[in-house]
PDB file of C-alpha atoms in Angstrom:
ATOM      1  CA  UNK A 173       0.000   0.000   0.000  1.00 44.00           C
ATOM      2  CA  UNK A 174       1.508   3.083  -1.211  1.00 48.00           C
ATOM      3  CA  UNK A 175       1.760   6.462   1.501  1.00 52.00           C
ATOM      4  CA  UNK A 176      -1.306   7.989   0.030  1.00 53.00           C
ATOM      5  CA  UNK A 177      -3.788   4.707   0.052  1.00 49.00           C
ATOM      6  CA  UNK A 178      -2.224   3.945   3.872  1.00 52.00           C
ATOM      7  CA  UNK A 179      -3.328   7.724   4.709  1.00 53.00           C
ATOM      8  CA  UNK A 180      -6.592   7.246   3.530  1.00 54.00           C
ATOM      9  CA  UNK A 181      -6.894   4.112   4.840  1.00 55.00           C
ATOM     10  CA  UNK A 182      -5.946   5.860   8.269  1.00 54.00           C
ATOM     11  CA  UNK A 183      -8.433   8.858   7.958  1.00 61.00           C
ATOM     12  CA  UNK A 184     -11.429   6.212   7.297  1.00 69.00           C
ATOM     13  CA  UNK A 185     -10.455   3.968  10.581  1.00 65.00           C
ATOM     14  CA  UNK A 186     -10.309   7.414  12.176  1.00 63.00           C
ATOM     15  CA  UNK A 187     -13.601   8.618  10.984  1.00 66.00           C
ATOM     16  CA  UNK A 188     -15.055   5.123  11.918  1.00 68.00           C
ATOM     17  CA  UNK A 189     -13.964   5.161  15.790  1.00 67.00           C
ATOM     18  CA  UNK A 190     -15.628   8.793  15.532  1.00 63.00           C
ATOM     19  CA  UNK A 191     -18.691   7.754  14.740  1.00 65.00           C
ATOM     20  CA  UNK A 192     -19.111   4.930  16.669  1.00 68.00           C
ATOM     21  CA  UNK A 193     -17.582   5.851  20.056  1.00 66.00           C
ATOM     22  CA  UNK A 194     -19.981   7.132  22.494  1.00 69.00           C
ATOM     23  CA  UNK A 195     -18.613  10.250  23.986  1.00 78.00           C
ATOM     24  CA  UNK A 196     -18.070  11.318  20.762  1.00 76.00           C
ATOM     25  CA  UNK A 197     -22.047  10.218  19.213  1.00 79.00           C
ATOM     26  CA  UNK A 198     -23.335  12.171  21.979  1.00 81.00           C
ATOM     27  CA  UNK A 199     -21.175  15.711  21.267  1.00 83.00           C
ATOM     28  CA  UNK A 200     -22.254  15.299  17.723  1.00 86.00           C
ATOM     29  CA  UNK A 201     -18.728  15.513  16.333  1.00 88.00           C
ATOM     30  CA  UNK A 202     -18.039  15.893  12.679  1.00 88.00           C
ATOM     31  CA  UNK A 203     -14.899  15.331  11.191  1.00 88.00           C
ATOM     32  CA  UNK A 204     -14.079  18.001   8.790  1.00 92.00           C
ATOM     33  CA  UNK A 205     -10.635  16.608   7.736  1.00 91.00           C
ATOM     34  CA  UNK A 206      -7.856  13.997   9.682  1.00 89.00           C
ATOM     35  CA  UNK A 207      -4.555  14.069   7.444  1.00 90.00           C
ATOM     36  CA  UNK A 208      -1.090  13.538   8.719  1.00 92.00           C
ATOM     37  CA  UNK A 209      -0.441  16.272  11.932  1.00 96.00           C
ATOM     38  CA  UNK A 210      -3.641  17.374  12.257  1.00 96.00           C
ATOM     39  CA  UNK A 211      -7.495  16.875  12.562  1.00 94.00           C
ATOM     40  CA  UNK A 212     -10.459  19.510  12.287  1.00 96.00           C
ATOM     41  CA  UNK A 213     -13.651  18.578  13.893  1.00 94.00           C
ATOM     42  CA  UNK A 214     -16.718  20.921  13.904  1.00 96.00           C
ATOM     43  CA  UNK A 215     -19.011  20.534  16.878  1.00 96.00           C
ATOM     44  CA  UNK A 216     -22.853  21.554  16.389  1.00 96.00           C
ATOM     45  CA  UNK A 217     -24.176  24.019  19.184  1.00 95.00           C
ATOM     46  CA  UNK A 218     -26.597  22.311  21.286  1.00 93.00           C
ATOM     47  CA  UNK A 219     -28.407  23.631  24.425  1.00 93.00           C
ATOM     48  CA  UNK A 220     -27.319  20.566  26.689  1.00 92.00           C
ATOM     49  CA  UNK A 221     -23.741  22.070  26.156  1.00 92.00           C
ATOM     50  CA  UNK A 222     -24.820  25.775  27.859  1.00 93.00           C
ATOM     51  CA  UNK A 223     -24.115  27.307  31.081  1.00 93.00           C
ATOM     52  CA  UNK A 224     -27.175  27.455  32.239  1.00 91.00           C
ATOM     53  CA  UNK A 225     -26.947  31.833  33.238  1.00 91.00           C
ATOM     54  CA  UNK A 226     -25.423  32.810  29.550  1.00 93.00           C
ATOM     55  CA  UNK A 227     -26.545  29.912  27.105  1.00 93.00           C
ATOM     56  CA  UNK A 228     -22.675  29.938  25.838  1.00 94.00           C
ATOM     57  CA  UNK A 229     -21.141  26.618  25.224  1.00 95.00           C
ATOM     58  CA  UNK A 230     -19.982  25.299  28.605  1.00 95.00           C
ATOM     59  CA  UNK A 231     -15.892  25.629  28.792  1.00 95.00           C
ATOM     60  CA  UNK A 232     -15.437  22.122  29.368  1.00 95.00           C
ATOM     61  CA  UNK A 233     -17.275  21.153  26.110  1.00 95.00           C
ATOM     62  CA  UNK A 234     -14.617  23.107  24.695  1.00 97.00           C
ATOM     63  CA  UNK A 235     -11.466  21.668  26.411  1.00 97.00           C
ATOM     64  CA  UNK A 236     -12.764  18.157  25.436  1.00 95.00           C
ATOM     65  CA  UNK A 237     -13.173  18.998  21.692  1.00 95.00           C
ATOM     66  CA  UNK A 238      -9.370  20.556  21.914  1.00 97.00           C
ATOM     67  CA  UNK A 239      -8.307  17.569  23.957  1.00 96.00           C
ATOM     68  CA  UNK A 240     -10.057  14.928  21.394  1.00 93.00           C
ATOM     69  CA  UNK A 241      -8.816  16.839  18.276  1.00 95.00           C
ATOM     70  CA  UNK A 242      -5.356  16.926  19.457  1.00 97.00           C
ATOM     71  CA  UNK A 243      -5.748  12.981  20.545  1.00 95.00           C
ATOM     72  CA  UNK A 244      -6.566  12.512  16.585  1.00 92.00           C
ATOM     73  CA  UNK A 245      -3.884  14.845  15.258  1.00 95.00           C
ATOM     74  CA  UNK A 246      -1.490  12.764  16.939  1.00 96.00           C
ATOM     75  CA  UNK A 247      -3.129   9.523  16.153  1.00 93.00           C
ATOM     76  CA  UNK A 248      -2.741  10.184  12.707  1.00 92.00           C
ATOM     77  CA  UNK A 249       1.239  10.327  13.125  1.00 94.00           C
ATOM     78  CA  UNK A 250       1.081   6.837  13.915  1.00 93.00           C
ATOM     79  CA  UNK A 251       1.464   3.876  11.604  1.00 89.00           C
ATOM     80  CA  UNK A 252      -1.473   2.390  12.441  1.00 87.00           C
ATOM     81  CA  UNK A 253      -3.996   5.163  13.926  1.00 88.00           C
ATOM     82  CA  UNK A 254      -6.973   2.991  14.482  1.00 82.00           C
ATOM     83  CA  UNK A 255      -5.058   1.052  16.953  1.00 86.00           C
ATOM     84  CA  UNK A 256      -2.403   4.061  18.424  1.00 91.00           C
ATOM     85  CA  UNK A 257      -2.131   4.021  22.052  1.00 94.00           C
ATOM     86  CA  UNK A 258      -1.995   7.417  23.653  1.00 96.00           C
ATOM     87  CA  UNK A 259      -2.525   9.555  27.077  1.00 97.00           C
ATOM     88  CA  UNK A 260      -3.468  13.122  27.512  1.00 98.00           C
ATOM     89  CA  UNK A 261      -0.324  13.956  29.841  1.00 98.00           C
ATOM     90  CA  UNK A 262      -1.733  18.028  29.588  1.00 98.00           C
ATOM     91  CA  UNK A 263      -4.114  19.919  28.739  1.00 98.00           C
ATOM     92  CA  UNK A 264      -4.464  24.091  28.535  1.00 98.00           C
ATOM     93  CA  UNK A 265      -7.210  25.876  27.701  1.00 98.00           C
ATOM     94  CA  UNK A 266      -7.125  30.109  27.014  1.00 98.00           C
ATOM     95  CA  UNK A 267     -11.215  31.286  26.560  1.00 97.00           C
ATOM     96  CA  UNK A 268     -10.903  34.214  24.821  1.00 96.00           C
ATOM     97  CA  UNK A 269     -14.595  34.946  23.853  1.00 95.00           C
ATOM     98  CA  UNK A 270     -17.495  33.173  24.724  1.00 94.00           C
ATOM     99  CA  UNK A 271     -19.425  30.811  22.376  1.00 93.00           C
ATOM    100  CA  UNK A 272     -23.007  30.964  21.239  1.00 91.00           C
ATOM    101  CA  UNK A 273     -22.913  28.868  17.954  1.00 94.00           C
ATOM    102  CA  UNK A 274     -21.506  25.842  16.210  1.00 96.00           C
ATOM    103  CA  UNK A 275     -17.529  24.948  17.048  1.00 97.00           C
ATOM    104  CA  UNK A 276     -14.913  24.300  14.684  1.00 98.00           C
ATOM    105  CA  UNK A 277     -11.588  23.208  16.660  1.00 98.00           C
ATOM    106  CA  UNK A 278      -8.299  22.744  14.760  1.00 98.00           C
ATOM    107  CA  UNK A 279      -5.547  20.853  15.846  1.00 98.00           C
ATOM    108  CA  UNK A 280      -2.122  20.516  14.732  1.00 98.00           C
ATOM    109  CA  UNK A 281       0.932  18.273  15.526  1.00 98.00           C
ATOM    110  CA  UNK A 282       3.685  20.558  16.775  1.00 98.00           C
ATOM    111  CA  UNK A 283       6.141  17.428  17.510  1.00 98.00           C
ATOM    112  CA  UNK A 284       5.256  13.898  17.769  1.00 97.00           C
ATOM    113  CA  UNK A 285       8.521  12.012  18.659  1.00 96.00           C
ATOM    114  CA  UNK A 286       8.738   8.641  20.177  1.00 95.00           C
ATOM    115  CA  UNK A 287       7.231   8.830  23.047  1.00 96.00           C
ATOM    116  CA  UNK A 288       5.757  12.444  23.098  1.00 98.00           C
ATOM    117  CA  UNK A 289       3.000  14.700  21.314  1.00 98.00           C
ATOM    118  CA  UNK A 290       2.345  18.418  21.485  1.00 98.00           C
ATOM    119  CA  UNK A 291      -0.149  19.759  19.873  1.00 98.00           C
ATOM    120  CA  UNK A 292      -1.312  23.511  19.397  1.00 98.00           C
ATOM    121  CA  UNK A 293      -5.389  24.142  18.760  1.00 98.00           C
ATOM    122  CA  UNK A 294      -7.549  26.997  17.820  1.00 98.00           C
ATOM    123  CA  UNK A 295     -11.690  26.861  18.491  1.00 98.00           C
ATOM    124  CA  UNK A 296     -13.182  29.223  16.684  1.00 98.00           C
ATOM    125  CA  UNK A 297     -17.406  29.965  15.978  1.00 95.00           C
ATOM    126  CA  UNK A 298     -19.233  32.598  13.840  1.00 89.00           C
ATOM    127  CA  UNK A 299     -20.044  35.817  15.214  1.00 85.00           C
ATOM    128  CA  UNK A 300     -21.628  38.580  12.852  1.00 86.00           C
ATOM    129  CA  UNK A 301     -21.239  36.789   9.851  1.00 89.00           C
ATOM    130  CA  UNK A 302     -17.194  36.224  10.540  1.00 93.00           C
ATOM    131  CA  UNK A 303     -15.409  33.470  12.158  1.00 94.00           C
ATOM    132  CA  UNK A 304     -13.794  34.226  15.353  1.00 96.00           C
ATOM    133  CA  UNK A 305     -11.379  32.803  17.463  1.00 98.00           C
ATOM    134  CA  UNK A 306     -13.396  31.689  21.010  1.00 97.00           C
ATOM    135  CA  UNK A 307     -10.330  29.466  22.339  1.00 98.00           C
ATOM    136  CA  UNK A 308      -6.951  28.715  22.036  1.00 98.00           C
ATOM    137  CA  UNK A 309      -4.869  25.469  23.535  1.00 97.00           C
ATOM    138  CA  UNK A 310      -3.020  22.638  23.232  1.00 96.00           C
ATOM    139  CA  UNK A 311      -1.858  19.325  24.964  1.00 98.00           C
ATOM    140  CA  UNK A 312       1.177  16.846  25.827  1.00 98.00           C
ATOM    141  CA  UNK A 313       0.593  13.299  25.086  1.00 98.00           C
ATOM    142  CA  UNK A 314       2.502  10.263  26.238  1.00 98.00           C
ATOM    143  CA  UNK A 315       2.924   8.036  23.018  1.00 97.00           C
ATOM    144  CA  UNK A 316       3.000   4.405  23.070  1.00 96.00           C
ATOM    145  CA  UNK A 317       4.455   3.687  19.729  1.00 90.00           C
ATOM    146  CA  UNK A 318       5.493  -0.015  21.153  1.00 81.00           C
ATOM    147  CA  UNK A 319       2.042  -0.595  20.968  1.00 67.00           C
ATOM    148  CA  UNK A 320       1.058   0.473  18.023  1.00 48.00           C
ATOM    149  CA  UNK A 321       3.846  -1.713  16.763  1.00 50.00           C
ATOM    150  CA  UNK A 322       2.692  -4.459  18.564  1.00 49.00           C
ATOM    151  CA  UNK A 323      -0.430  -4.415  17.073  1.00 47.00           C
ATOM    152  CA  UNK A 324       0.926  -4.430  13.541  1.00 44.00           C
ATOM    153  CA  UNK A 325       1.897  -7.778  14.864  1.00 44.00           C
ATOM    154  CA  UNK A 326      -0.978  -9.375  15.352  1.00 41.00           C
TER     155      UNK A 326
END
C-alpha cells in the first residue's frame, strides 16, 4: 500500500472510531478533515452544552473537543492510527470569547517524537457573519508507539 492509500486508509479507521464511540455520538462531532499532523472537527451548538446563566457553550465542552482533536492529530502520526495508544499527559485551555454557535476546533501536531505529542489548537465559531477565534490550547501526550507496533503484529 503506497503512503497515500495507507493515509486514507488511516483517515477512514479514524472517521469510523468517531462515529461509533460514544462520547463522541453524543457531542455530535463531525470530522471536517484527519490528514497527517492534524485533525479539524466541527461541533454543532446544542443547548445541553450551555451554562445554564449565559446559554454559551460550557468551557469544558470546549477543552474536550481541543483535547479529542489533538488525541486525533497525533493519532494520525502513527502507523497504524486505528489502533495508536496514547494519554493526555496536559491539557491548557485560554477562553478568549465566549461561544453561542456551532464549534470548529483545529488541531495541529507541533512534535510527535517517540514517546511524546504536542499539539497547538484553535476553536473558533461565527459571530456577525465572521469566524472568530473563542479558544486557544493545546496538549502533551505520552505516546506508546510499542504498541502500536505491537499491534501491527498481530
Amino acid at each position: 500500500m503506497d503512503a497515500d492509500a495507507a493515509d486514507l486508509a488511516g483517515s477512514e479507521a479514524l472517521e469510523q472510531e468517531l462515529r461509533e464511540h460514544g462520547l463522541f455520538a453524543w457531542l455530535d462531532l463531525d470530522i471536517v478533515a484527519v490528514e497527517p499532523g492534524r485533525a479539524v472537527f466541527d461541533l454543532p451548538f446544542d443547548e445541553k452544552f450551555a451554562n445554564i446563566s449565559s446559554g454559551t457553550v460550557h468551557g469544558g465542552i470546549t477543552a474536550t473537543v481541543i483535547d479529542t482533536a489533538s488525541g486525533f492529530a497525533l493519532r494520525s502520526t502513527f502507523e497504524n492510527p486505528a489502533h495508536a495508544a496514547l494519554t493526555t499527559t496536559d491539557l491548557n485551555v485560554r477562553y478568549v470569547r465566549p461561544a453561542r454557535d456551532d464549534l470548529r476546533v483545529a488541531a495541529e501536531v507541533v512534535r510527535a517524537g517517540s514517546s511524546m505529542g504536542v499539539t497547538e489548537c484553535e476553536v473558533t465559531t461565527m459571530h456577525e457573519g465572521e469566524r472568530k477565534v473563542v479558544a486557544t490550547g493545546g496538549t502533551t501526550y505520552r505516546l506508546f508507539r510499542n504498541a502500536d507496533a505491537d499491534e501491527d503484529e498481530d
